[in-house]
Amino acid sequence: MLPIGAYESPALTAEQISQNLDLIRKQLSKQIQANEDAAQRLLSGGYGSDLVHQIHLYADFCSLLAKRLKVDLIHGHDWMTFPAALGAMVQSERPLVAHVHATEFDRSGIHGNRYVEDLERHTFHRASAVVTVSNYTRSIITNRYGASPNKVFVVHNAVEVEEQTEPARRPFEDKMVTFLGRITFQKGPDYFVRAARKVIDQNRNVRFVMVGTGDMYPRMIELAADLGIGKYFHYTGFLNREQIKKIYGMSDLYVIPSVSEPFGLTALEAMSQGVPVIVSRQSGVSEVIENAIKLDFWDVDAIAKSILDVIGNDELHTQLKSGGLEEVRRISWANSAERLEEVYRGVLE
């Protein structure tokens, strides 16, 4: 198998790999003499300023690599690697498994990038199998992109359950409701802010924390101010892994009202840290969890009511917390790996 993004094969010795890479470097340099600097950046792991050019440069590299290495199948992830995966498929004459973590439609709705959406559609039709992270995404790929349902398989994501963080002290006594994710259209941050307005109308002893960055970040600050609830909001920007665990340790509730979410790993992460969660029905993670509140992303009245219910009812809070912890421990990457192996075997038969 050649996973696009890896330059090694366990079937070759280190010396053979080095010889192959040297040969590929020479061939690639000849093909793109007009842009030797870009080639050097790619081969050293760096990136240039033109993303599309880098994607096609990477595709050239992987095509040459696949021609030199003996592989059983190609496994590519999402649109940025699809040109490379398709090139490797053609050069190796081996089957392609296209793994979809998010589509352009998920990210941008009907106003997405036409080039990206066309590339996704072409890849889904050329691939021997398409793997999605949820039934939700599978339906998008079969209905919107027209892929054959017979070759689209679901392999749900999972999460490594880490040791639960001790409850962290916070600089206020109020309840804390957290949104954690990219602050973009896909994650529904505006619905979170509008639901917060309705919560504060009934309970002013609540703080709302938005963790992350994105193109809607400035607009969310403005929206909270326009709604008169700016003083109840805290914005952290980007946080590293340890800082995020501290946020979970402070949180009474995690809310992610995604508009279109292929999966939603952060919900599982929050549950693994003992934080009750509210997720949208338009998310893949809602397919694999029961101990969570599931609502439509657009229903800010229902979201607000559920926030008030969880932070105001200790019994419900404890039930969601303990049930979520128990449930998330049963969602393992080992099960996901077994399912993916089944897909591989089916493709290679």
mmCIF file of C-alpha atoms in Angstrom, residues 32 34-44 46-49 53-54 57:
data_model
loop_
_atom_site.group_PDB
_atom_site.id
_atom_site.type_symbol
_atom_site.label_atom_id
_atom_site.label_comp_id
_atom_site.label_asym_id
_atom_site.label_seq_id
_atom_site.Cartn_x
_atom_site.Cartn_y
_atom_site.Cartn_z
ATOM 1 C CA ILE A 32 10.127 21.230 -13.451
ATOM 2 C CA ALA A 34 11.437 26.274 -14.384
ATOM 3 C CA ASN A 35 10.778 26.014 -10.669
ATOM 4 C CA GLU A 36 13.708 24.312 -8.955
ATOM 5 C CA ASP A 37 13.123 26.228 -5.727
ATOM 6 C CA ALA A 38 9.600 24.831 -5.435
ATOM 7 C CA ALA A 39 10.877 21.292 -6.002
ATOM 8 C CA GLN A 40 13.468 21.716 -3.272
ATOM 9 C CA ARG A 41 10.816 22.981 -0.830
ATOM 10 C CA LEU A 42 8.659 19.945 -1.538
ATOM 11 C CA LEU A 43 11.473 17.425 -1.165
ATOM 12 C CA SER A 44 12.580 19.016 2.099
ATOM 13 C CA GLY A 46 8.472 22.802 3.081
ATOM 14 C CA TYR A 47 5.663 24.682 1.380
ATOM 15 C CA GLY A 48 5.430 27.471 -1.131
ATOM 16 C CA SER A 49 3.031 30.366 -1.362
ATOM 17 C CA HIS A 53 1.001 24.614 -7.515
ATOM 18 C CA GLN A 54 2.347 22.740 -4.507
ATOM 19 C CA LEU A 57 4.068 19.392 -7.663
#
